[in-house]
Coordinates of C-alpha atoms and ligand atoms in Angstrom, one line a residue:
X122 CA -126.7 -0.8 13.3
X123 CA -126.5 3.0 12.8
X124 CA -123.3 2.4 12.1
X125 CA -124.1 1.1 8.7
X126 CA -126.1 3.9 8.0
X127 CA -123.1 6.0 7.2
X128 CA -122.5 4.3 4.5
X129 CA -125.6 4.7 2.4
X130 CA -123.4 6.2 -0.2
X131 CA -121.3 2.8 -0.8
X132 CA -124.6 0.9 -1.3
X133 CA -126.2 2.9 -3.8
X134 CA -122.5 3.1 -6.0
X135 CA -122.1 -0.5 -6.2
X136 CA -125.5 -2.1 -6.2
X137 CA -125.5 -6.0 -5.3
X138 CA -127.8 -6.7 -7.7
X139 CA -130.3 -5.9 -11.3
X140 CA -133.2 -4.9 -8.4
X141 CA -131.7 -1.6 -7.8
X142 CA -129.6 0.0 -5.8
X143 CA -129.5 -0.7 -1.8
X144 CA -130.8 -3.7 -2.4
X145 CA -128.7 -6.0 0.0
X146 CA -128.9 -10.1 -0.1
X147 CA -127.5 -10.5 3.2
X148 CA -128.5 -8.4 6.0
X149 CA -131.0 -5.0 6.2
X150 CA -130.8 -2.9 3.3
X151 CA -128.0 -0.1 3.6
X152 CA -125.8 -2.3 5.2
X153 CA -122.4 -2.2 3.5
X154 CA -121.7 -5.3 1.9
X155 CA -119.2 -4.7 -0.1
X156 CA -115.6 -2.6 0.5
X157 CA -115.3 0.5 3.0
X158 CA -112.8 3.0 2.5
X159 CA -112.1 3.1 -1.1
X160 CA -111.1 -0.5 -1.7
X161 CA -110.9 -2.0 -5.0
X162 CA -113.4 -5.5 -4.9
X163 CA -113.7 -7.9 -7.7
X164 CA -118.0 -7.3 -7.8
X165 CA -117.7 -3.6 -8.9
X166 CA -116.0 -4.6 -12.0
X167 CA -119.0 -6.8 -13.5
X168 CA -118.0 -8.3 -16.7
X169 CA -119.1 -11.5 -17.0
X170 CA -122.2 -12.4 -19.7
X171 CA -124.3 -15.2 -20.5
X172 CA -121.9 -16.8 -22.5
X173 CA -119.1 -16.1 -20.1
X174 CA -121.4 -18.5 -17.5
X175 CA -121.9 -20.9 -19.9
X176 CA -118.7 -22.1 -20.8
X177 CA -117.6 -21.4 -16.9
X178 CA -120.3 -24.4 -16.3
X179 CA -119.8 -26.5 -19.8
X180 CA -115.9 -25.9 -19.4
X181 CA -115.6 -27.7 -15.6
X182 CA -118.6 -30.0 -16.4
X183 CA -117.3 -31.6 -19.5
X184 CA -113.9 -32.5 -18.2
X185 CA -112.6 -36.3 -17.8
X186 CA -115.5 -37.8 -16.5
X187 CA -117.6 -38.6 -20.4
X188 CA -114.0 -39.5 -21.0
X189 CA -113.4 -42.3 -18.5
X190 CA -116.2 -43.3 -16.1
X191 CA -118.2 -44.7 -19.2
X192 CA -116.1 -47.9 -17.6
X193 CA -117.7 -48.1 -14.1
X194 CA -120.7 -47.4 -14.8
X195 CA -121.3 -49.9 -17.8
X196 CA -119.4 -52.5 -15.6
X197 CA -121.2 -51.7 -12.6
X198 CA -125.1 -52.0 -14.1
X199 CA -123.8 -54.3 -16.6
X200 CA -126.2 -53.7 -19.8
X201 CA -125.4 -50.9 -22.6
X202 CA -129.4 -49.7 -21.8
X203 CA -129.1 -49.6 -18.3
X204 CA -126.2 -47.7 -18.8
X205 CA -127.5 -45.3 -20.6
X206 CA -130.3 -44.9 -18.1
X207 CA -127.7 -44.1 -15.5
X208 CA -126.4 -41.4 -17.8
X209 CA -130.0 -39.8 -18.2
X210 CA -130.4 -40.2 -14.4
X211 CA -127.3 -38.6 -13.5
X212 CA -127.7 -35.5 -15.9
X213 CA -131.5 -34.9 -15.2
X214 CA -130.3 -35.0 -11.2
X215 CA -127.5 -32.4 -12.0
X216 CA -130.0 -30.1 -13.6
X217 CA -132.6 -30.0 -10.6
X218 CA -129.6 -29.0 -8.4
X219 CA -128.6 -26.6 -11.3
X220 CA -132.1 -25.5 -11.6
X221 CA -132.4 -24.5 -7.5
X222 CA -128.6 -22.9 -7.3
X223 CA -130.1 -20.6 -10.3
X224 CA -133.0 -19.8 -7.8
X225 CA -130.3 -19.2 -5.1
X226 CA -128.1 -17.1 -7.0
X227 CA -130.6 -14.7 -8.4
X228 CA -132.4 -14.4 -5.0
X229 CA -128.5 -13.8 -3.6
X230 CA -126.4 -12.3 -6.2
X231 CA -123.0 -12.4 -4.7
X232 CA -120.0 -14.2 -5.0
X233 CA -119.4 -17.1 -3.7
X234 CA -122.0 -19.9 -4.2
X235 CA -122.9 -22.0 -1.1
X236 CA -120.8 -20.0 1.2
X237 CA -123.4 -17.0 0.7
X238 CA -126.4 -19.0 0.3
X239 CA -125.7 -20.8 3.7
X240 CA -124.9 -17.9 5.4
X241 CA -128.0 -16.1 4.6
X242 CA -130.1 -19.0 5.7
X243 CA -128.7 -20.9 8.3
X244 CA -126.6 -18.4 9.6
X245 CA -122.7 -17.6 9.5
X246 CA -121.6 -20.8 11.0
X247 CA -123.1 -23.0 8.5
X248 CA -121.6 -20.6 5.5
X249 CA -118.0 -20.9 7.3
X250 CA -118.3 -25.0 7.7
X251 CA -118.6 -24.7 3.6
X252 CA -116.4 -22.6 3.2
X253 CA -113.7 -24.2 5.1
X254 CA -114.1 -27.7 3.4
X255 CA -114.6 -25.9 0.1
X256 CA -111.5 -23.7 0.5
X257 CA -109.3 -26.6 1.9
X258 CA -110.3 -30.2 0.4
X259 CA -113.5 -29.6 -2.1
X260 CA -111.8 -27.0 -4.8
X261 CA -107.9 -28.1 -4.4
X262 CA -109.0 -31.9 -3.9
X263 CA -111.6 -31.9 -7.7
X264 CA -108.7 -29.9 -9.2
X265 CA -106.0 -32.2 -8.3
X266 CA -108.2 -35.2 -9.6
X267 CA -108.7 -33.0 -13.0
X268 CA -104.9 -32.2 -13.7
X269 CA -103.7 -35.4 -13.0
X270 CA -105.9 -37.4 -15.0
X271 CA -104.7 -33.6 -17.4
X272 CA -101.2 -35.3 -16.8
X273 CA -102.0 -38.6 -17.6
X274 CA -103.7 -38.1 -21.0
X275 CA -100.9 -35.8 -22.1
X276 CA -98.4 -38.6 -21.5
X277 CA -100.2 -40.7 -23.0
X278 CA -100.5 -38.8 -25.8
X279 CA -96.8 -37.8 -26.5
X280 CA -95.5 -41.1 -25.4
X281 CA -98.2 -43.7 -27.0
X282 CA -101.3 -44.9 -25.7
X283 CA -99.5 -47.8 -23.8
X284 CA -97.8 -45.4 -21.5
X285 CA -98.7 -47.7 -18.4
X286 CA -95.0 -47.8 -17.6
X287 CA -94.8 -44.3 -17.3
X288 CA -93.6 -43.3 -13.9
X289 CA -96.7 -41.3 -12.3
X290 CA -94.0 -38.6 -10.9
X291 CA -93.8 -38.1 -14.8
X292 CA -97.5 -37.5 -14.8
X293 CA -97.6 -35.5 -11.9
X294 CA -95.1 -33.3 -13.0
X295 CA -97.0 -32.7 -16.4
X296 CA -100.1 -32.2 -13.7
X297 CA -98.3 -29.4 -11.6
X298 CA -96.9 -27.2 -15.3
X299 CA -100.6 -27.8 -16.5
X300 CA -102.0 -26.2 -12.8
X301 CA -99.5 -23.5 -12.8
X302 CA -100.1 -22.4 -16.6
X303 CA -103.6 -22.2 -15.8
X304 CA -103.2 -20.3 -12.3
X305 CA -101.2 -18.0 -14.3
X306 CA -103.6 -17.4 -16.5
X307 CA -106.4 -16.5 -14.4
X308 CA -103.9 -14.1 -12.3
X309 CA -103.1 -11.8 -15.7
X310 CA -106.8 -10.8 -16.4
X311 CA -110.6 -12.1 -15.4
X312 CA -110.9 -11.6 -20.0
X313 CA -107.5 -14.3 -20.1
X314 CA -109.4 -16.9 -17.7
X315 CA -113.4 -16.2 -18.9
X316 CA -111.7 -16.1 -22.9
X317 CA -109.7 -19.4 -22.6
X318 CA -112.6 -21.3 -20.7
X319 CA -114.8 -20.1 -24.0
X320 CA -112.3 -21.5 -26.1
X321 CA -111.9 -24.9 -24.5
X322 CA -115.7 -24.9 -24.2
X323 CA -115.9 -25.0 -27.8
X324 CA -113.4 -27.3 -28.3
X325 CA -114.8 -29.7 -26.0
X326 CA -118.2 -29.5 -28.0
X327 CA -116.1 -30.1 -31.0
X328 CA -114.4 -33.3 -29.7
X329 CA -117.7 -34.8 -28.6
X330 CA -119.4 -34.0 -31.6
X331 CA -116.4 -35.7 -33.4
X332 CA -117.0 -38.8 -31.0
X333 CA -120.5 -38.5 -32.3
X334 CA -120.1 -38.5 -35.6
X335 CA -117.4 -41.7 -35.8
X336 CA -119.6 -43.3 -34.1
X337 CA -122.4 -43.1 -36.5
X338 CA -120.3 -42.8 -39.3
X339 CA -118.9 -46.5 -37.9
X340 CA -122.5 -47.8 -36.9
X341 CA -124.1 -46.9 -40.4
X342 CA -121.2 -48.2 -42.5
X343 CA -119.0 -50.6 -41.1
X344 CA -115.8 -48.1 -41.6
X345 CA -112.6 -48.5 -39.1
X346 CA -109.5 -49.4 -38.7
X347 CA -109.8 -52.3 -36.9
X348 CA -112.5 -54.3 -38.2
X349 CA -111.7 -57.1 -35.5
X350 CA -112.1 -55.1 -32.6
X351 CA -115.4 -53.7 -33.8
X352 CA -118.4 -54.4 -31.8
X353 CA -121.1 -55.9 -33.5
X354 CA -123.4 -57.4 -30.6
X355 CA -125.7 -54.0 -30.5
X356 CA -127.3 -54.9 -33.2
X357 CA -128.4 -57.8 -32.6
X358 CA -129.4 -58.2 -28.8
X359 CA -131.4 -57.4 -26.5
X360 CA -130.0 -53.6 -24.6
X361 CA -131.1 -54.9 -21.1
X362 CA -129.5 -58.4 -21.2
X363 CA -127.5 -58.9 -18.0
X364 CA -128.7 -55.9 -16.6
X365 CA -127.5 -56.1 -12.2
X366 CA -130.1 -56.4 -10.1
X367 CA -127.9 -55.3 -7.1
X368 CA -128.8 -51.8 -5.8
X369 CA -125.2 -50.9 -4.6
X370 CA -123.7 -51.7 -8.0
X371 CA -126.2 -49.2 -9.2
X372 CA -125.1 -46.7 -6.2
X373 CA -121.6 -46.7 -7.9
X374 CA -122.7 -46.6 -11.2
X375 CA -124.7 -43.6 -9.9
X376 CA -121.4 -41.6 -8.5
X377 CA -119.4 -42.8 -11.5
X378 CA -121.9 -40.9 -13.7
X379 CA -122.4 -37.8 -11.0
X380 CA -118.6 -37.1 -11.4
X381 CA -119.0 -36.8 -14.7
X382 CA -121.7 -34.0 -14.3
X383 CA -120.4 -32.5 -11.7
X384 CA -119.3 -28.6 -11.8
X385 CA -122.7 -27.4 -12.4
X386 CA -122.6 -25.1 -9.4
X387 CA -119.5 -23.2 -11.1
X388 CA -121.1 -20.5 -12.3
X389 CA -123.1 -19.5 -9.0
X390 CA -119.2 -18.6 -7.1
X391 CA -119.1 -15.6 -9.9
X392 CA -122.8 -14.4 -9.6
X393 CA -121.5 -11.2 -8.2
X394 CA -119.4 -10.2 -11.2
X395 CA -122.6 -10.9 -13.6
X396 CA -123.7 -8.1 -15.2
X397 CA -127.1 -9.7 -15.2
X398 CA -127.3 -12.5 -13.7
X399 CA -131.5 -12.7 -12.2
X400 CA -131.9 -13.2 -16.4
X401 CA -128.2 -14.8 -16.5
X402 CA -127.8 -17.5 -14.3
X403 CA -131.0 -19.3 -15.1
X404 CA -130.4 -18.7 -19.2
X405 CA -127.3 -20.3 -18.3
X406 CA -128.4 -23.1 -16.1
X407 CA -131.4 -24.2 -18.7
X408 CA -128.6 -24.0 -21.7
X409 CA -125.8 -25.6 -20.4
X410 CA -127.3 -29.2 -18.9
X411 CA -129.8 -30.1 -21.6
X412 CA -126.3 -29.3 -24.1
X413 CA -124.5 -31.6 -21.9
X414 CA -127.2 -34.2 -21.3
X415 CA -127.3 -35.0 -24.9
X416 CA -123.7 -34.6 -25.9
X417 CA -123.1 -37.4 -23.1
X418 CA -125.8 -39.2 -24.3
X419 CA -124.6 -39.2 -28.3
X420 CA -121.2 -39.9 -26.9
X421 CA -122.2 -43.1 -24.8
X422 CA -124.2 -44.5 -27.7
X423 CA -121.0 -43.8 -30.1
X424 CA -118.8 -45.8 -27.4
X425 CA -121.8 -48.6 -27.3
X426 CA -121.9 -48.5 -31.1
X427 CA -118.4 -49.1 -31.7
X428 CA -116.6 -50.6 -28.8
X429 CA -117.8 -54.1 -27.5
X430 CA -119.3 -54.2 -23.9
X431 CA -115.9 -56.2 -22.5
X432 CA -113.4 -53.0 -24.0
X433 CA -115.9 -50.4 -22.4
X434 CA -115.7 -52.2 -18.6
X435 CA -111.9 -53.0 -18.9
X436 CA -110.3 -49.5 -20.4
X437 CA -110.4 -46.2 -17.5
X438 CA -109.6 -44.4 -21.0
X439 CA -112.4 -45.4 -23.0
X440 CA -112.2 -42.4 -25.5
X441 CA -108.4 -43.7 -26.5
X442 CA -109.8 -47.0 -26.9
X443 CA -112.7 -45.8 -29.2
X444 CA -110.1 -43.7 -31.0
X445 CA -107.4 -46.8 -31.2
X446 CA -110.3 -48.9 -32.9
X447 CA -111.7 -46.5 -35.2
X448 CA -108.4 -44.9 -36.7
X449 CA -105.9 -46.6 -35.6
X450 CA -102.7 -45.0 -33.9
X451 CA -103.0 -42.1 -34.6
X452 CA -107.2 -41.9 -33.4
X453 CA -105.9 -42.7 -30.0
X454 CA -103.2 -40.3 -30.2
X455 CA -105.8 -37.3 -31.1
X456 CA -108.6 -39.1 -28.7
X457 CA -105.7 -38.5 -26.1
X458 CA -105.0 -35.1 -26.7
X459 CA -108.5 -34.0 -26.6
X460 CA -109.1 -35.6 -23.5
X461 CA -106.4 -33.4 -22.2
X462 CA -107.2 -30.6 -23.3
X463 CA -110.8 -30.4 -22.2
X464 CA -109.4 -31.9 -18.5
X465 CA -107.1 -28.7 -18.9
X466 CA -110.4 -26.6 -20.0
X467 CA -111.9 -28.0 -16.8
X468 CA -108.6 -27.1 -14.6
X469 CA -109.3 -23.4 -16.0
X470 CA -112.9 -23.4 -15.1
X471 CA -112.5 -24.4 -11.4
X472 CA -109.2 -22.2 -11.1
X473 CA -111.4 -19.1 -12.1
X474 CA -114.4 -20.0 -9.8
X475 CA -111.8 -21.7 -6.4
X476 CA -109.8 -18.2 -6.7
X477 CA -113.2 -16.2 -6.1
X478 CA -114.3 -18.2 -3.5
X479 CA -110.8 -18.3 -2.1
X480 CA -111.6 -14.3 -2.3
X481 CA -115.0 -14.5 -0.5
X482 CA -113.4 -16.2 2.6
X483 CA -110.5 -13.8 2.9
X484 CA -113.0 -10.7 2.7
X485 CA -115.0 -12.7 5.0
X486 CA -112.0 -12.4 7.7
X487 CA -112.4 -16.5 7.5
X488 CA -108.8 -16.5 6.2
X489 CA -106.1 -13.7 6.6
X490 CA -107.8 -10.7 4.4
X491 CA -105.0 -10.3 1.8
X492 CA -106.0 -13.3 0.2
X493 CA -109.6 -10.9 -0.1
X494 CA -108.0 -8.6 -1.8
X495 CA -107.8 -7.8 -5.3
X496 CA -104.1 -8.5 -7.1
X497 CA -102.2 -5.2 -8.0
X498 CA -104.2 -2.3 -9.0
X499 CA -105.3 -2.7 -5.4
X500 CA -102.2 -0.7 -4.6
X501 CA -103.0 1.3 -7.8
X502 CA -100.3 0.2 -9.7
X503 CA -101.9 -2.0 -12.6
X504 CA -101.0 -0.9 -15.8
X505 CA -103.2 1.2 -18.1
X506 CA -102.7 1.0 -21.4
X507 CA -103.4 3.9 -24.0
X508 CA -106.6 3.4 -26.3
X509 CA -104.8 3.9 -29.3
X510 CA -101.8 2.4 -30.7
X511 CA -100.1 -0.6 -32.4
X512 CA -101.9 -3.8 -32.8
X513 CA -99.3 -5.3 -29.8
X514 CA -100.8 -2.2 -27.5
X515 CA -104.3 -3.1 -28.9
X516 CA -104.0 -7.0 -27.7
X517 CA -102.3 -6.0 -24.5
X518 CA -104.6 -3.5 -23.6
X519 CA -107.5 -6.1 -24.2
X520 CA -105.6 -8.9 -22.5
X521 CA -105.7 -6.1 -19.5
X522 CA -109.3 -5.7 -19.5
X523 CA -110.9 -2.4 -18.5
X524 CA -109.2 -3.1 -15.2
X525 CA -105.8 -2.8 -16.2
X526 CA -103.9 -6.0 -15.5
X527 CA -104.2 -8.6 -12.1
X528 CA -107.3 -7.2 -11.0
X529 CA -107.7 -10.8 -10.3
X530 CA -108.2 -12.3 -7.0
X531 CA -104.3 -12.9 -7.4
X532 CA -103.4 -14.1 -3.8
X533 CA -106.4 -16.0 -3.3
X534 CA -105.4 -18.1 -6.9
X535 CA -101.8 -18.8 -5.6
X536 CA -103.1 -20.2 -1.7
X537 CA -105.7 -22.0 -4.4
X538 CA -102.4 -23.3 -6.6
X539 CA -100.2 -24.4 -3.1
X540 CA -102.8 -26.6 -2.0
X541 CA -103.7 -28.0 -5.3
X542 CA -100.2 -28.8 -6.0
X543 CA -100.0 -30.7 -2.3
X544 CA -102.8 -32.8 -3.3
X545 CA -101.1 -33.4 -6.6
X546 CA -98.3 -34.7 -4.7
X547 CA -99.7 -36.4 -1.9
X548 CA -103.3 -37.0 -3.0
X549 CA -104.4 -40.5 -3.5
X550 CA -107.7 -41.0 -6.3
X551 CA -109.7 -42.4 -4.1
X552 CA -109.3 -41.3 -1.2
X553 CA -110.0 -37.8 -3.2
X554 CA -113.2 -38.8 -4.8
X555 CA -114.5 -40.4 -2.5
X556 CA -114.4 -38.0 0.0
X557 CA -115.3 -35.2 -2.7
X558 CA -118.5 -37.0 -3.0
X559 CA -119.5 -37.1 0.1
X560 CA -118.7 -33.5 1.3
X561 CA -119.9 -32.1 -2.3
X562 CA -123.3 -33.9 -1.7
X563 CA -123.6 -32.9 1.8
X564 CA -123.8 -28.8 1.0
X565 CA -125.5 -29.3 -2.7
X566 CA -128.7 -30.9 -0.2
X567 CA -127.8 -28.2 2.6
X568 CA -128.5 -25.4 0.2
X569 CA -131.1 -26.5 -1.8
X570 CA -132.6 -27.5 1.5
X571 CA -132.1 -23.7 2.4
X572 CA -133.8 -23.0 -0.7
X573 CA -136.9 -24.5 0.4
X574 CA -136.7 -23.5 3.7
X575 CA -136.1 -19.4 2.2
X576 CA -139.0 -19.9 0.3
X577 CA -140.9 -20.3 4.0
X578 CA -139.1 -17.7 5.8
X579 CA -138.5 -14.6 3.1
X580 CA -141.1 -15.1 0.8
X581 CA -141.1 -11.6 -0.4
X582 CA -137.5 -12.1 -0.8
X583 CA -137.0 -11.1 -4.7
X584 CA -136.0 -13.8 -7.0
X585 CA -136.1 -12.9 -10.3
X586 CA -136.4 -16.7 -11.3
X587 CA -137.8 -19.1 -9.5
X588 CA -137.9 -22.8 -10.0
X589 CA -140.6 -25.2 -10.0
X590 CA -140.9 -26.2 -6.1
X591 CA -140.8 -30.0 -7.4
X592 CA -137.3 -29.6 -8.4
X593 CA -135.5 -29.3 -5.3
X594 CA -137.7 -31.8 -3.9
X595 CA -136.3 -34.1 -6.1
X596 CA -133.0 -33.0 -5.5
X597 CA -133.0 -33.2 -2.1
X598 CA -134.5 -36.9 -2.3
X599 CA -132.0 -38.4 -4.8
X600 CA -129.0 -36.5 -2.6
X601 CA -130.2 -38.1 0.7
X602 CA -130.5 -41.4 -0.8
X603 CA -126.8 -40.9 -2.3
X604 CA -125.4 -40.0 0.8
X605 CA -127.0 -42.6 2.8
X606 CA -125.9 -45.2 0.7
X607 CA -122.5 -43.8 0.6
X608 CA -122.5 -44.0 4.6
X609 CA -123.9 -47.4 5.2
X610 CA -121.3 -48.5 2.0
X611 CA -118.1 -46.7 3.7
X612 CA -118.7 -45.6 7.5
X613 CA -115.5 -45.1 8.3
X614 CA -114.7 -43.2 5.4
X615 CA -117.8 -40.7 6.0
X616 CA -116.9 -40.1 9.5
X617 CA -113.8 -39.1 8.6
X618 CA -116.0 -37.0 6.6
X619 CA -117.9 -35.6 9.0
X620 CA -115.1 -35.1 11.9
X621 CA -113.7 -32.8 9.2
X622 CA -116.3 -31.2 8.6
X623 CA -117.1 -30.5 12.6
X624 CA -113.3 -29.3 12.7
X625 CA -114.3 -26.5 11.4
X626 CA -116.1 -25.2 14.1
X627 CA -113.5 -24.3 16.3
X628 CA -112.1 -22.5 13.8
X629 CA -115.5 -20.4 13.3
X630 CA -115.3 -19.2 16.7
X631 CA -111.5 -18.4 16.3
X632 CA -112.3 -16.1 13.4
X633 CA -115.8 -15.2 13.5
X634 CA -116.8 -15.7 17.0
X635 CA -114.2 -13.6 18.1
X636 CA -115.3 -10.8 16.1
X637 CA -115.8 -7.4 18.1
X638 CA -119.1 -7.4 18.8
X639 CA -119.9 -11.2 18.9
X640 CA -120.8 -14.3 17.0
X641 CA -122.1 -13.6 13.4
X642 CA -125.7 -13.8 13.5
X643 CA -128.2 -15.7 11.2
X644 CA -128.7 -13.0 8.1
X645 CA -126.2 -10.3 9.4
X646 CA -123.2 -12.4 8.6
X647 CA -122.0 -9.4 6.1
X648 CA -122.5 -6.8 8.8
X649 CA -119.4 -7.6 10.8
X650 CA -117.3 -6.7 7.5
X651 CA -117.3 -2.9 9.0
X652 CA -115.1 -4.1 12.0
X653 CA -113.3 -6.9 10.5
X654 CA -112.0 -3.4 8.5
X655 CA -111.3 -1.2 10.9
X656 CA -110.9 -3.8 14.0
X657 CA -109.3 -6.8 14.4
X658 CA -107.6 -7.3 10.6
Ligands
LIG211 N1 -117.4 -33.2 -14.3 C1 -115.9 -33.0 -14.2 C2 -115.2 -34.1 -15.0 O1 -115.9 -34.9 -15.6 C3 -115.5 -33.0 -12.8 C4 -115.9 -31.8 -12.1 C5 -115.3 -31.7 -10.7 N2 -116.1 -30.8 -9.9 C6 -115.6 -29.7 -9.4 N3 -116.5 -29.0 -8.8 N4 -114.4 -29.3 -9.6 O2 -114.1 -34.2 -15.0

């Protein structure tokens, strides 16, 4: 590729990654991975900071699932103890797939998550099937599931907690303002989105702690408003009685819990705009899931404490039933409205992340390239603000960022919104999750596979963490057995899975076999960006 080495100049300005300049993930060094020609891109601007990826992973993580699935998975085992084993299982799972993506996305420092990690290892194709599932079902699909339960709880809350009657175009309507409030934020500023998804992170921290507290506050004392309702059974029998002995009862309880965990790859779709992110990612990673762990845990043993076992199975809205039993009316009316707001805190995590791997595929040439392109300033007419001035000038110019305003990957957030909203309409729940958990765990155990399999092929590779090699071992394991299970359970369904999936290959040759100068070949997938500019787009 002499072709590249013209460019030496764009590699040493914007330098992928802490390691130094020319250092390139994907592809011989001096290869131009990012922008020719001037363009503005989304990874020269790196702004994002350790907290910044923690609340990005708390905010999706904690979002309806500690809520709601506490239901399925105590029905499903059927013993408070087993329960909560489910609920260690699960969280401990989620960090050894945390733990590897953190080796991935230090060793690979770009944007995108999977899409780049596949790419680099298994070739183009393999980053394309990702992205085309992630792009089309994964992202919109897991948002959809997050605003309308959003929509739900809000109903719920403003209309009273039995709101059953509601008609669920009221709720989907409530879904859709919820989705485009949040899209809207994200387009205004990368501060707006990264700021709010602090925020909400710390409210949802606040919520559970509240949960916490009731609950021991109920457990040592007896206190609440419905004495009647009050579970009382904990303290006197035996945690494991009636504990299910049938190992696809456990399989559901399993997914019911991995929902609720779920979203701890967010932070690796924005590694590229970390300013540090070999130190970063893994500071992040080793933070956030022990936080969440044990906020889930003190939670479940709140709802165990205070709720009796047959309210937990029968309520989908077991924090509104906790709430409802320990202060009455108006504790399910606040439960309610927490629960919303950390589902919308979730909506505003995945909108930030789905609009910057949205990004990725568009500068990729997978989809049309405007939707890789940065929002206004790329035609240099975002707004700078003066330094000085009145406090309004002050809060707009920080609102703007150093940027100046929608240097946000605008277009990519609105395709992002348009198919959320058609799964809002259309979706059906399970349908949704069902096949999110299937395609999710699919690519989690293709990368970390990759991650193993990098380890052979590049082992001078640099990673500036690396994870204990039993880690993605285990990962890989529990993932098989998931997806087996989930198979065998529900063949039909996964075959649908998979004939999706295998759509996307034609599609790959459409846009990236097609490329001038070939298919995109294993490693080089970034090289092709020079004639997807100047070529074919
Ligand atoms: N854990 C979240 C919840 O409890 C769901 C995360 C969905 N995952 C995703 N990648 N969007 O609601």
């Amino acid at each position: 590729y002499s072709v590249s080495s013209a460019f030496d100049f764009n590699s040493a300005l914007f330098p992928l990654s802490a390691s130094g300049p020319g250092y390139t993930a994907l592809g011989t060094p001096n290869t131009p991975t990012f922008d020719l020609g001037g363009q503005q891109s989304l990874e020269r601007n790196k702004s994002l900071t350790f907290l910044n990826g923690l609340s990005l992973v708390i905010g999706l993580i904690i979002g309806s699932g500690i809520f709601s699935s506490p239901a399925s998975v105590n029905s499903n085992v059927g013993s408070p103890g087993a329960s909560l084993i489910i609920w260690v299982v699960c969280g401990l799972l989620a960090w050894t797939g945390a733990a590897s993506y953190a080796e991935l996305g230090g060793a690979i420092p770009l944007n995108g998550g999977a899409q780049v990690y596949l790419s680099k290892i298994f070739g183009e194709w393999a980053g394309f099937l990702f992205t085309w599932c992630a792009v089309t079902v994964l992202k919109p699909g897991s948002s959809a599931i997050i605003a309308i339960i959003f929509g739900e709880y809000m109903v719920r809350a403003v209309i009273g907690a039995d709101a059953t009657g509601a008609s669920s175009w009221i709720n989907k309507t409530i879904a859709m303002l919820g989705l485009l409030l949040v899209t809207g934020i994200n387009c205004v500023s990368t501060r707006l989105g990264t700021r709010s998804a602090d925020v909400f992170m710390f409210l949802k921290f606040v919520g559970l702690l509240a949960i916490t507290v009731l609950g021991i506050v109920v457990a040592a004392t007896g206190f609440s408003f419905d004495k009647e309702a009050l579970s009382t059974v904990w303290r006197h029998t035996n945690w494991f009685e009636g504990t299910s002995t049938s190992s696809s009862q456990w399989a559901v309880a399993l997914y019911a819990g991995l929902w609720a965990y779920d979203g701890w790859d967010n932070t690796n779709y924005v590694v590229g705009e970390m300013i540090n992110p070999g130190r970063d990612l893994p500071r992040t990673i080793h933070t956030s899931l022990p936080l969440v762990i044990l906020a889930y845990i003190m939670a479940n043993l709140s709802y165990i404490f205070v709720l009796p076992a047959t309210v937990i199975n029968a309520s989908n809205t077991v924090a509104v039933a906790f709430g409802q039993v320990v202060l009455g009316r108006i504790g399910s009316l606040i439960l309610a409205l927490v629960v919303s707001g950390s589902c919308f805190g979730a909506l505003n995590a995945t909108t930030f992340t789905a609009g910057r791997l949205v990004y990725s595929a568009g500068k990729e040439g997978y989809i049309p390239s405007v939707f890789g392109t940065v929002g206004l300033s790329n035609r240099g007419q975002h707004v700078r603000l003066p330094r000085r001035g009145s406090r309004a000038t002050r809060l707009t110019r920080w609102i703007a960022d150093e940027q100046g305003f929608f240097y946000t990957p605008m277009y990519a957030m609105v395709l992002n919104f348009a198919l959320t909203a058609i799964y809002i309409v259309i979706g059906d729940f399970t349908t949704l999750t069902t096949f999110y958990g299937v395609a999710s765990y699919l690519f989690y155990f293709a990368s970390v596979v990759g991650l193993i399999v990098l380890r052979v092929k590049e082992p001078e590779l640099e990673r500036p963490y690396k994870c204990w090699i039993v880690t993605p071992i285990v990962f890989c394991c529990v993932s098989l057995f998931l997806l087996s299970r989930a198979i065998f359970a529900k063949p039909l369904q996964a075959l649908v899975v998979f004939a999706f999936i295998a759509a996307g290959f034609p599609l790959y040759w459409w846009r990236v076999g097609s490329r001038a100068g070939g298919k995109g070949r294993k490693g080089e997938g970034r090289d092709w960006k020079f004639w997807k500019r100047w070529g074919r787009f």
